[in-house]
Amino acid sequence: MRLLRRRSDPADVERAAPTEPAAAGDALDPRRTPGKGKATPRRREAQRRRTGPVAPPPRTRREAYRRQREQGSDRRAEMREGMRSGDERYLMARDRGPERRLVRDIVDSRRNVGVLFLLIALVYASSIFIPSLQVKAAATSLWLTVLLLLIIDSVLLGLRIRKLVRQEVPDTTQSMRSLVFYGITRATMIRRWRQPRPQVPVGNRI
């Protein structure tokens, strides 16, 4: 009787039972990161933290390709508009910097002979196919006259670019020759074809 009573003693049973770790359930919980003790956020909670609605995943390969093409088209349109408006983030390396912006404003604020030179050059090229000597002589004289005016206008434009760049951007590291060439090249283009598009009207004082 003493033996049976000793075996059924609750204190002995409690001492004989193995002690289970208190955090066993937490260790088996897949939402907890081992060693850190912090729950990993579920995908639904992470999506809820994002700004804006989350687009559902594409169901087919064709839909994924269409969505990718639309995103690329929107990106290219944004880049074109940024380039046209003179946004520094979308400009090419040759158009970046305050010096280049100043040169563009100088060119766009004046009437340039270079625009006429392109039209007269086209007339002169067309006169080659006309058999009349008088027409050829007149076209040649007109082309040479505009060429002489272009040289004079380019010299005046270069002097103005040098003067204003030294005043507005005195600590520039760019070559003055490259800035003058940049301005003369832009002056020979038709106004509506210039990229970036003009930001100042003709006659504006720079």
Coordinates of N, CA, C and O in Angstrom, one line a residue, residues 48-202:
R48 N -1.2 46.5 -47.7 CA -2.1 47.5 -47.2 C -1.3 48.8 -46.8 O -1.8 49.9 -46.8
R49 N 0.0 48.6 -46.6 CA 0.9 49.8 -46.2 C 1.3 50.6 -47.5 O 1.8 51.7 -47.3
R50 N 1.2 50.0 -48.6 CA 1.7 50.7 -49.8 C 0.7 51.8 -50.2 O -0.4 51.8 -49.8
T51 N 1.3 52.8 -50.9 CA 0.4 53.9 -51.3 C -0.2 53.6 -52.7 O 0.5 53.3 -53.6
G52 N -1.5 53.8 -52.7 CA -2.2 53.6 -54.0 C -2.6 52.2 -54.1 O -2.1 51.3 -53.4
P53 N -3.5 51.9 -55.0 CA -4.0 50.6 -55.2 C -3.0 49.7 -55.9 O -2.2 50.1 -56.7
V54 N -3.0 48.4 -55.5 CA -2.1 47.4 -56.1 C -2.7 46.7 -57.2 O -3.8 46.2 -57.1
A55 N -2.1 46.8 -58.4 CA -2.7 46.2 -59.6 C -2.6 44.7 -59.5 O -1.6 44.1 -59.0
P56 N -3.7 44.0 -59.9 CA -3.7 42.5 -59.8 C -2.6 42.0 -60.8 O -2.3 42.6 -61.8
P57 N -2.1 40.8 -60.5 CA -1.1 40.2 -61.4 C -1.7 39.9 -62.7 O -2.9 39.5 -62.8
P58 N -0.9 39.9 -63.8 CA -1.5 39.6 -65.1 C -1.8 38.1 -65.1 O -1.1 37.3 -64.6
R59 N -3.0 37.8 -65.8 CA -3.5 36.4 -65.9 C -2.8 35.7 -67.0 O -2.7 34.5 -66.9
T60 N -2.5 36.4 -68.1 CA -1.9 35.7 -69.2 C -0.6 36.4 -69.6 O -0.3 37.5 -69.2
R61 N 0.2 35.8 -70.5 CA 1.4 36.4 -71.0 C 1.1 37.6 -71.9 O 1.9 38.6 -71.9
R62 N 0.1 37.5 -72.6 CA -0.3 38.6 -73.5 C -0.7 39.8 -72.7 O -0.3 40.9 -73.1
E63 N -1.4 39.6 -71.6 CA -1.7 40.8 -70.8 C -0.5 41.4 -70.1 O -0.4 42.6 -70.0
A64 N 0.4 40.5 -69.7 CA 1.7 41.1 -69.1 C 2.5 41.9 -70.1 O 3.0 42.9 -69.8
Y65 N 2.5 41.4 -71.4 CA 3.2 42.1 -72.4 C 2.5 43.4 -72.8 O 3.2 44.4 -72.9
R66 N 1.2 43.4 -72.8 CA 0.4 44.7 -73.0 C 0.7 45.7 -71.9 O 0.9 46.9 -72.2
R67 N 0.7 45.2 -70.7 CA 0.9 46.1 -69.6 C 2.3 46.7 -69.6 O 2.5 47.9 -69.3
Q68 N 3.3 45.9 -69.9 CA 4.6 46.3 -70.0 C 4.8 47.4 -71.2 O 5.5 48.4 -71.0
R69 N 4.1 47.1 -72.3 CA 4.2 48.0 -73.4 C 3.6 49.4 -73.1 O 4.1 50.4 -73.5
E70 N 2.5 49.4 -72.4 CA 1.8 50.6 -72.0 C 2.7 51.4 -71.0 O 2.8 52.6 -71.1
Q71 N 3.3 50.7 -70.1 CA 4.2 51.4 -69.1 C 5.4 52.0 -69.9 O 5.8 53.1 -69.6
G72 N 6.0 51.3 -70.9 CA 7.1 51.8 -71.7 C 6.7 53.0 -72.5 O 7.4 54.0 -72.6
S73 N 5.4 53.0 -73.0 CA 4.9 54.1 -73.8 C 4.7 55.3 -73.0 O 5.1 56.4 -73.4
D74 N 4.2 55.1 -71.8 CA 4.0 56.3 -70.9 C 5.3 56.9 -70.5 O 5.5 58.1 -70.4
R75 N 6.3 56.0 -70.2 CA 7.7 56.5 -69.8 C 8.3 57.3 -71.0 O 8.9 58.3 -70.7
R76 N 8.2 56.8 -72.2 CA 8.8 57.5 -73.3 C 8.1 58.9 -73.6 O 8.7 59.9 -73.9
A77 N 6.8 58.9 -73.4 CA 6.0 60.2 -73.5 C 6.5 61.2 -72.5 O 6.6 62.4 -72.7
E78 N 6.7 60.7 -71.3 CA 7.1 61.5 -70.2 C 8.5 62.1 -70.5 O 8.8 63.3 -70.2
M79 N 9.4 61.3 -71.0 CA 10.7 61.7 -71.3 C 10.7 62.7 -72.5 O 11.5 63.7 -72.4
R80 N 9.9 62.5 -73.5 CA 9.8 63.5 -74.6 C 9.3 64.8 -74.1 O 9.8 65.9 -74.5
E81 N 8.3 64.8 -73.3 CA 7.7 66.1 -72.8 C 8.7 66.8 -71.9 O 8.9 68.0 -71.9
G82 N 9.4 66.0 -71.0 CA 10.5 66.6 -70.2 C 11.6 67.2 -71.0 O 12.1 68.3 -70.7
M83 N 12.0 66.5 -72.1 CA 13.0 67.0 -73.0 C 12.6 68.3 -73.7 O 13.3 69.3 -73.8
R84 N 11.3 68.3 -74.1 CA 10.8 69.5 -74.8 C 10.7 70.7 -73.9 O 11.0 71.9 -74.3
S85 N 10.3 70.5 -72.6 CA 10.1 71.6 -71.7 C 11.4 72.0 -71.0 O 11.4 73.0 -70.3
G86 N 12.5 71.3 -71.3 CA 13.8 71.7 -70.7 C 14.1 71.2 -69.3 O 14.9 71.8 -68.6
D87 N 13.4 70.1 -68.9 CA 13.6 69.5 -67.6 C 15.0 68.9 -67.6 O 15.3 68.0 -68.4
E88 N 15.9 69.3 -66.6 CA 17.2 68.8 -66.6 C 17.3 67.3 -66.4 O 18.3 66.7 -66.8
R89 N 16.3 66.6 -65.9 CA 16.3 65.2 -65.6 C 16.3 64.4 -67.0 O 16.7 63.3 -67.0
Y90 N 15.7 65.0 -68.0 CA 15.5 64.3 -69.2 C 16.3 64.8 -70.4 O 16.3 64.3 -71.5
L91 N 17.1 65.8 -70.2 CA 17.9 66.4 -71.2 C 19.2 65.5 -71.5 O 19.7 64.8 -70.6
M92 N 19.6 65.6 -72.7 CA 20.9 65.0 -73.0 C 22.1 65.8 -72.4 O 21.9 66.9 -72.0
A93 N 23.2 65.1 -72.4 CA 24.4 65.8 -71.8 C 24.8 67.1 -72.4 O 25.2 68.0 -71.8
R94 N 24.5 67.2 -73.7 CA 24.9 68.4 -74.4 C 24.0 69.6 -74.1 O 24.4 70.8 -74.3
D95 N 22.8 69.4 -73.5 CA 21.9 70.4 -73.2 C 21.8 70.8 -71.7 O 21.0 71.6 -71.4
R96 N 22.5 70.1 -70.9 CA 22.4 70.3 -69.5 C 23.3 71.4 -69.0 O 24.3 71.7 -69.6
G97 N 22.9 72.0 -67.9 CA 23.7 73.0 -67.2 C 23.1 74.4 -67.4 O 22.4 74.7 -68.4
P98 N 23.4 75.3 -66.5 CA 22.8 76.7 -66.6 C 23.4 77.5 -67.7 O 22.8 78.3 -68.3
E99 N 24.7 77.1 -68.1 CA 25.3 77.8 -69.3 C 24.5 77.5 -70.6 O 24.3 78.4 -71.4
R100 N 24.2 76.2 -70.8 CA 23.5 75.8 -72.0 C 22.1 76.4 -72.0 O 21.6 76.8 -73.1
R101 N 21.4 76.5 -70.9 CA 20.1 77.1 -70.8 C 20.2 78.6 -71.1 O 19.3 79.1 -71.9
L102 N 21.2 79.3 -70.7 CA 21.4 80.7 -71.0 C 21.6 80.9 -72.5 O 21.1 81.8 -73.1
V103 N 22.5 80.0 -73.0 CA 22.7 80.1 -74.5 C 21.5 79.9 -75.3 O 21.2 80.6 -76.3
R104 N 20.6 79.0 -74.9 CA 19.4 78.7 -75.6 C 18.5 80.0 -75.5 O 17.8 80.3 -76.5
D105 N 18.4 80.6 -74.3 CA 17.6 81.8 -74.2 C 18.1 82.9 -75.0 O 17.3 83.7 -75.6
I106 N 19.4 83.0 -75.1 CA 20.0 84.1 -76.0 C 19.6 83.9 -77.4 O 19.2 84.8 -78.1
V107 N 19.7 82.7 -77.9 CA 19.4 82.4 -79.3 C 17.9 82.6 -79.6 O 17.5 83.1 -80.6
D108 N 17.1 82.1 -78.7 CA 15.6 82.1 -78.9 C 15.0 83.5 -78.8 O 13.9 83.7 -79.2
S109 N 15.7 84.4 -78.1 CA 15.2 85.7 -78.0 C 15.5 86.7 -79.1 O 15.1 87.8 -79.1
R110 N 16.2 86.2 -80.1 CA 16.6 87.1 -81.3 C 16.2 86.4 -82.6 O 15.9 85.2 -82.7
R111 N 16.2 87.2 -83.6 CA 15.9 86.7 -85.0 C 17.3 86.4 -85.6 O 18.2 87.3 -85.7
N112 N 17.4 85.2 -86.1 CA 18.7 84.7 -86.5 C 18.7 84.6 -88.1 O 17.7 84.1 -88.6
V113 N 19.8 84.9 -88.7 CA 20.0 84.8 -90.1 C 20.1 83.3 -90.5 O 19.8 83.0 -91.6
G114 N 20.5 82.5 -89.6 CA 20.7 81.1 -89.9 C 19.5 80.4 -90.4 O 19.6 79.4 -91.1
V115 N 18.3 80.8 -89.9 CA 17.1 80.2 -90.4 C 16.9 80.5 -91.8 O 16.4 79.7 -92.6
L116 N 17.2 81.7 -92.3 CA 17.0 82.1 -93.7 C 18.1 81.3 -94.5 O 17.8 81.0 -95.7
F117 N 19.2 81.0 -94.0 CA 20.3 80.4 -94.7 C 19.8 79.0 -95.2 O 20.1 78.5 -96.3
L118 N 19.1 78.3 -94.3 CA 18.6 76.9 -94.7 C 17.6 77.0 -95.9 O 17.7 76.2 -96.8
L119 N 16.7 78.0 -95.9 CA 15.8 78.2 -97.0 C 16.5 78.6 -98.3 O 16.2 78.1 -99.4
I120 N 17.4 79.5 -98.2 CA 18.1 80.0 -99.4 C 19.0 78.9 -99.9 O 19.2 78.7 -101.2
A121 N 19.6 78.1 -99.1 CA 20.4 76.9 -99.5 C 19.5 75.9 -100.3 O 19.9 75.3 -101.3
L122 N 18.2 75.8 -99.9 CA 17.3 74.9 -100.6 C 17.0 75.5 -102.0 O 16.9 74.7 -103.0
V123 N 16.8 76.8 -102.0 CA 16.5 77.4 -103.3 C 17.7 77.3 -104.2 O 17.6 77.0 -105.4
Y124 N 18.9 77.5 -103.7 CA 20.1 77.4 -104.5 C 20.3 76.0 -105.0 O 20.7 75.8 -106.2
A125 N 20.0 75.0 -104.2 CA 20.1 73.6 -104.7 C 19.1 73.3 -105.7 O 19.4 72.5 -106.7
S126 N 17.9 73.9 -105.7 CA 16.9 73.6 -106.7 C 17.3 74.3 -108.0 O 16.9 73.8 -109.1
S127 N 18.0 75.4 -107.9 CA 18.3 76.2 -109.2 C 19.3 75.4 -110.0 O 19.5 75.7 -111.2
I128 N 20.0 74.4 -109.5 CA 20.9 73.7 -110.3 C 20.2 72.9 -111.4 O 20.8 72.7 -112.5
F129 N 19.0 72.5 -111.2 CA 18.2 71.7 -112.2 C 17.5 72.6 -113.1 O 16.8 72.1 -114.0
I130 N 17.6 73.9 -113.0 CA 17.0 74.8 -113.9 C 18.0 75.2 -115.0 O 19.1 75.7 -114.7
P131 N 17.7 75.1 -116.3 CA 18.6 75.4 -117.3 C 18.9 76.9 -117.5 O 19.9 77.3 -118.2
S132 N 18.1 77.8 -117.0 CA 18.3 79.2 -117.2 C 19.5 79.7 -116.5 O 19.6 79.5 -115.3
L133 N 20.4 80.4 -117.2 CA 21.6 80.9 -116.5 C 21.3 82.1 -115.6 O 21.9 82.3 -114.6
Q134 N 20.3 82.9 -116.0 CA 19.9 84.0 -115.2 C 19.4 83.6 -113.8 O 19.7 84.2 -112.8
V135 N 18.6 82.5 -113.8 CA 18.1 82.0 -112.5 C 19.2 81.4 -111.7 O 19.2 81.7 -110.5
K136 N 20.1 80.8 -112.3 CA 21.3 80.2 -111.5 C 22.1 81.4 -111.0 O 22.6 81.3 -109.8
A137 N 22.3 82.4 -111.8 CA 23.1 83.5 -111.3 C 22.4 84.3 -110.1 O 23.1 84.6 -109.1
A138 N 21.1 84.4 -110.2 CA 20.4 85.1 -109.2 C 20.4 84.3 -107.9 O 20.6 84.8 -106.8
A139 N 20.2 83.0 -108.0 CA 20.2 82.1 -106.9 C 21.6 82.1 -106.2 O 21.7 82.1 -105.0
T140 N 22.7 82.1 -107.0 CA 24.0 82.1 -106.5 C 24.3 83.4 -105.7 O 24.9 83.4 -104.6
S141 N 23.9 84.5 -106.3 CA 24.1 85.8 -105.7 C 23.4 85.9 -104.4 O 23.9 86.4 -103.3
L142 N 22.1 85.4 -104.3 CA 21.3 85.4 -103.1 C 21.9 84.5 -102.0 O 22.0 84.9 -100.9
W143 N 22.4 83.4 -102.5 CA 23.0 82.4 -101.5 C 24.3 83.0 -100.9 O 24.5 82.9 -99.7
L144 N 25.1 83.6 -101.7 CA 26.4 84.2 -101.2 C 26.1 85.4 -100.3 O 26.8 85.6 -99.3
T145 N 25.0 86.2 -100.6 CA 24.7 87.3 -99.7 C 24.2 86.8 -98.4 O 24.6 87.4 -97.3
V146 N 23.4 85.8 -98.4 CA 22.9 85.3 -97.1 C 24.0 84.6 -96.3 O 24.1 84.7 -95.1
L147 N 25.0 84.0 -97.0 CA 26.1 83.4 -96.4 C 27.0 84.4 -95.7 O 27.4 84.2 -94.5
L148 N 27.2 85.6 -96.3 CA 27.9 86.7 -95.7 C 27.2 87.2 -94.5 O 27.8 87.5 -93.4
L149 N 25.9 87.4 -94.6 CA 25.1 87.8 -93.4 C 25.1 86.8 -92.3 O 25.2 87.2 -91.1
L150 N 25.2 85.6 -92.6 CA 25.2 84.5 -91.6 C 26.5 84.6 -90.8 O 26.6 84.4 -89.6
I151 N 27.6 84.8 -91.6 CA 28.9 84.9 -90.9 C 28.9 86.1 -89.9 O 29.4 86.0 -88.8
I152 N 28.4 87.3 -90.4 CA 28.4 88.5 -89.5 C 27.5 88.2 -88.3 O 27.8 88.6 -87.2
D153 N 26.3 87.6 -88.6 CA 25.4 87.4 -87.5 C 25.9 86.4 -86.5 O 25.7 86.5 -85.3
S154 N 26.7 85.4 -86.9 CA 27.3 84.4 -86.0 C 28.4 85.0 -85.2 O 28.5 84.7 -84.0
V155 N 29.1 85.9 -85.8 CA 30.2 86.6 -85.0 C 29.5 87.5 -83.9 O 29.9 87.4 -82.7
L156 N 28.4 88.2 -84.2 CA 27.7 89.0 -83.2 C 27.1 88.1 -82.1 O 27.1 88.4 -80.9
L157 N 26.5 87.0 -82.5 CA 25.9 86.1 -81.6 C 27.0 85.5 -80.6 O 26.8 85.4 -79.4
G158 N 28.2 85.1 -81.2 CA 29.2 84.6 -80.4 C 29.7 85.6 -79.3 O 30.0 85.2 -78.2
L159 N 29.8 86.9 -79.7 CA 30.3 87.9 -78.8 C 29.3 88.1 -77.7 O 29.6 88.3 -76.5
R160 N 28.0 88.0 -78.0 CA 26.9 88.2 -77.0 C 26.9 87.0 -76.0 O 26.7 87.2 -74.8
I161 N 27.1 85.8 -76.6 CA 27.2 84.6 -75.7 C 28.3 84.7 -74.7 O 28.2 84.4 -73.5
R162 N 29.5 85.1 -75.2 CA 30.7 85.2 -74.3 C 30.4 86.2 -73.2 O 30.8 86.0 -72.1
K163 N 29.8 87.4 -73.6 CA 29.6 88.4 -72.6 C 28.6 88.0 -71.5 O 28.9 88.2 -70.3
L164 N 27.5 87.5 -71.9 CA 26.5 87.1 -71.0 C 26.8 85.9 -70.1 O 26.5 85.9 -68.9
V165 N 27.5 85.0 -70.7 CA 27.9 83.8 -69.9 C 28.9 84.2 -68.8 O 28.9 83.8 -67.7
R166 N 29.9 85.1 -69.2 CA 30.8 85.6 -68.2 C 30.1 86.4 -67.1 O 30.6 86.4 -65.9
Q167 N 29.0 87.1 -67.4 CA 28.3 87.9 -66.4 C 27.4 87.0 -65.5 O 27.4 87.1 -64.3
E168 N 26.7 86.1 -66.2 CA 25.7 85.3 -65.4 C 26.3 84.1 -64.7 O 25.9 83.7 -63.6
V169 N 27.3 83.4 -65.4 CA 27.9 82.2 -64.9 C 29.4 82.4 -64.9 O 30.1 81.8 -65.7
P170 N 29.9 83.3 -64.0 CA 31.4 83.6 -64.0 C 32.3 82.4 -63.7 O 33.4 82.3 -64.1
D171 N 31.8 81.4 -62.9 CA 32.6 80.3 -62.5 C 32.4 79.1 -63.3 O 32.6 77.9 -62.9
T172 N 31.9 79.2 -64.6 CA 31.7 78.1 -65.5 C 33.0 77.4 -65.8 O 34.1 78.0 -65.9
T173 N 32.9 76.1 -66.0 CA 34.1 75.3 -66.3 C 34.0 74.8 -67.8 O 34.9 74.1 -68.2
Q174 N 32.9 75.2 -68.5 CA 32.8 74.7 -69.9 C 33.5 75.6 -70.8 O 33.7 76.8 -70.5
S175 N 33.9 75.1 -71.9 CA 34.7 75.8 -72.9 C 33.8 76.8 -73.6 O 32.7 76.5 -74.0
M176 N 34.3 78.1 -73.7 CA 33.5 79.1 -74.3 C 33.3 78.8 -75.8 O 32.3 79.2 -76.4
R177 N 34.3 78.2 -76.4 CA 34.2 77.8 -77.8 C 33.0 76.8 -78.0 O 32.3 77.0 -79.0
S178 N 32.9 75.9 -77.2 CA 31.8 74.9 -77.3 C 30.4 75.5 -77.1 O 29.5 75.2 -77.7
L179 N 30.4 76.5 -76.2 CA 29.1 77.2 -75.9 C 28.7 78.0 -77.1 O 27.5 78.1 -77.5
V180 N 29.7 78.7 -77.8 CA 29.4 79.5 -78.9 C 29.0 78.6 -80.1 O 28.0 78.9 -80.8
F181 N 29.6 77.5 -80.3 CA 29.3 76.6 -81.3 C 27.9 76.0 -81.1 O 27.1 75.8 -82.0
Y182 N 27.5 75.7 -79.8 CA 26.2 75.3 -79.5 C 25.1 76.3 -79.8 O 24.1 75.9 -80.3
G183 N 25.4 77.6 -79.5 CA 24.5 78.6 -79.9 C 24.3 78.8 -81.4 O 23.2 79.0 -81.9
I184 N 25.4 78.8 -82.1 CA 25.3 79.0 -83.6 C 24.6 77.8 -84.2 O 23.7 78.0 -85.2
T185 N 24.8 76.6 -83.7 CA 24.1 75.5 -84.3 C 22.6 75.6 -84.0 O 21.8 75.3 -84.9
R186 N 22.2 76.0 -82.9 CA 20.8 76.2 -82.6 C 20.2 77.3 -83.4 O 19.0 77.2 -83.8
A187 N 21.0 78.3 -83.7 CA 20.5 79.5 -84.4 C 20.1 79.1 -85.9 O 19.4 79.8 -86.5
T188 N 20.7 78.1 -86.4 CA 20.5 77.7 -87.8 C 19.3 76.8 -87.9 O 18.9 76.4 -89.1
M189 N 18.6 76.4 -86.8 CA 17.4 75.6 -86.9 C 16.2 76.4 -86.8 O 16.1 77.5 -86.2
I190 N 15.1 76.0 -87.5 CA 13.8 76.6 -87.5 C 13.3 76.6 -86.0 O 13.4 75.6 -85.3
R191 N 12.7 77.6 -85.6 CA 12.3 77.8 -84.2 C 11.4 76.7 -83.7 O 11.7 76.1 -82.6
R192 N 10.5 76.2 -84.5 CA 9.6 75.2 -84.0 C 10.2 73.8 -84.0 O 9.7 72.9 -83.4
W193 N 11.4 73.7 -84.6 CA 12.1 72.4 -84.6 C 13.1 72.3 -83.5 O 13.8 71.2 -83.3
R194 N 13.3 73.3 -82.8 CA 14.4 73.3 -81.7 C 14.0 72.5 -80.5 O 12.9 72.5 -80.1
Q195 N 15.0 71.7 -80.1 CA 14.8 70.9 -78.9 C 16.0 71.2 -77.9 O 17.2 71.1 -78.4
P196 N 15.7 71.5 -76.7 CA 14.4 71.8 -76.1 C 13.7 73.0 -76.7 O 14.4 73.9 -77.2
R197 N 12.4 73.0 -76.6 CA 11.7 74.1 -77.2 C 12.0 75.5 -76.6 O 12.3 75.5 -75.4
P198 N 11.9 76.5 -77.3 CA 12.2 77.9 -76.7 C 11.3 78.2 -75.5 O 10.1 77.9 -75.5
Q199 N 11.9 78.8 -74.5 CA 11.3 79.2 -73.3 C 11.0 80.7 -73.2 O 10.4 81.1 -72.3
V200 N 11.6 81.4 -74.1 CA 11.4 82.9 -74.1 C 10.9 83.3 -75.5 O 11.3 82.7 -76.5
P201 N 10.1 84.4 -75.5 CA 9.6 84.9 -76.8 C 10.7 85.7 -77.6 O 11.7 86.2 -77.0
V202 N 10.5 85.9 -78.8 CA 11.4 86.7 -79.7 C 11.3 88.1 -79.2 O 10.2 88.7 -79.1

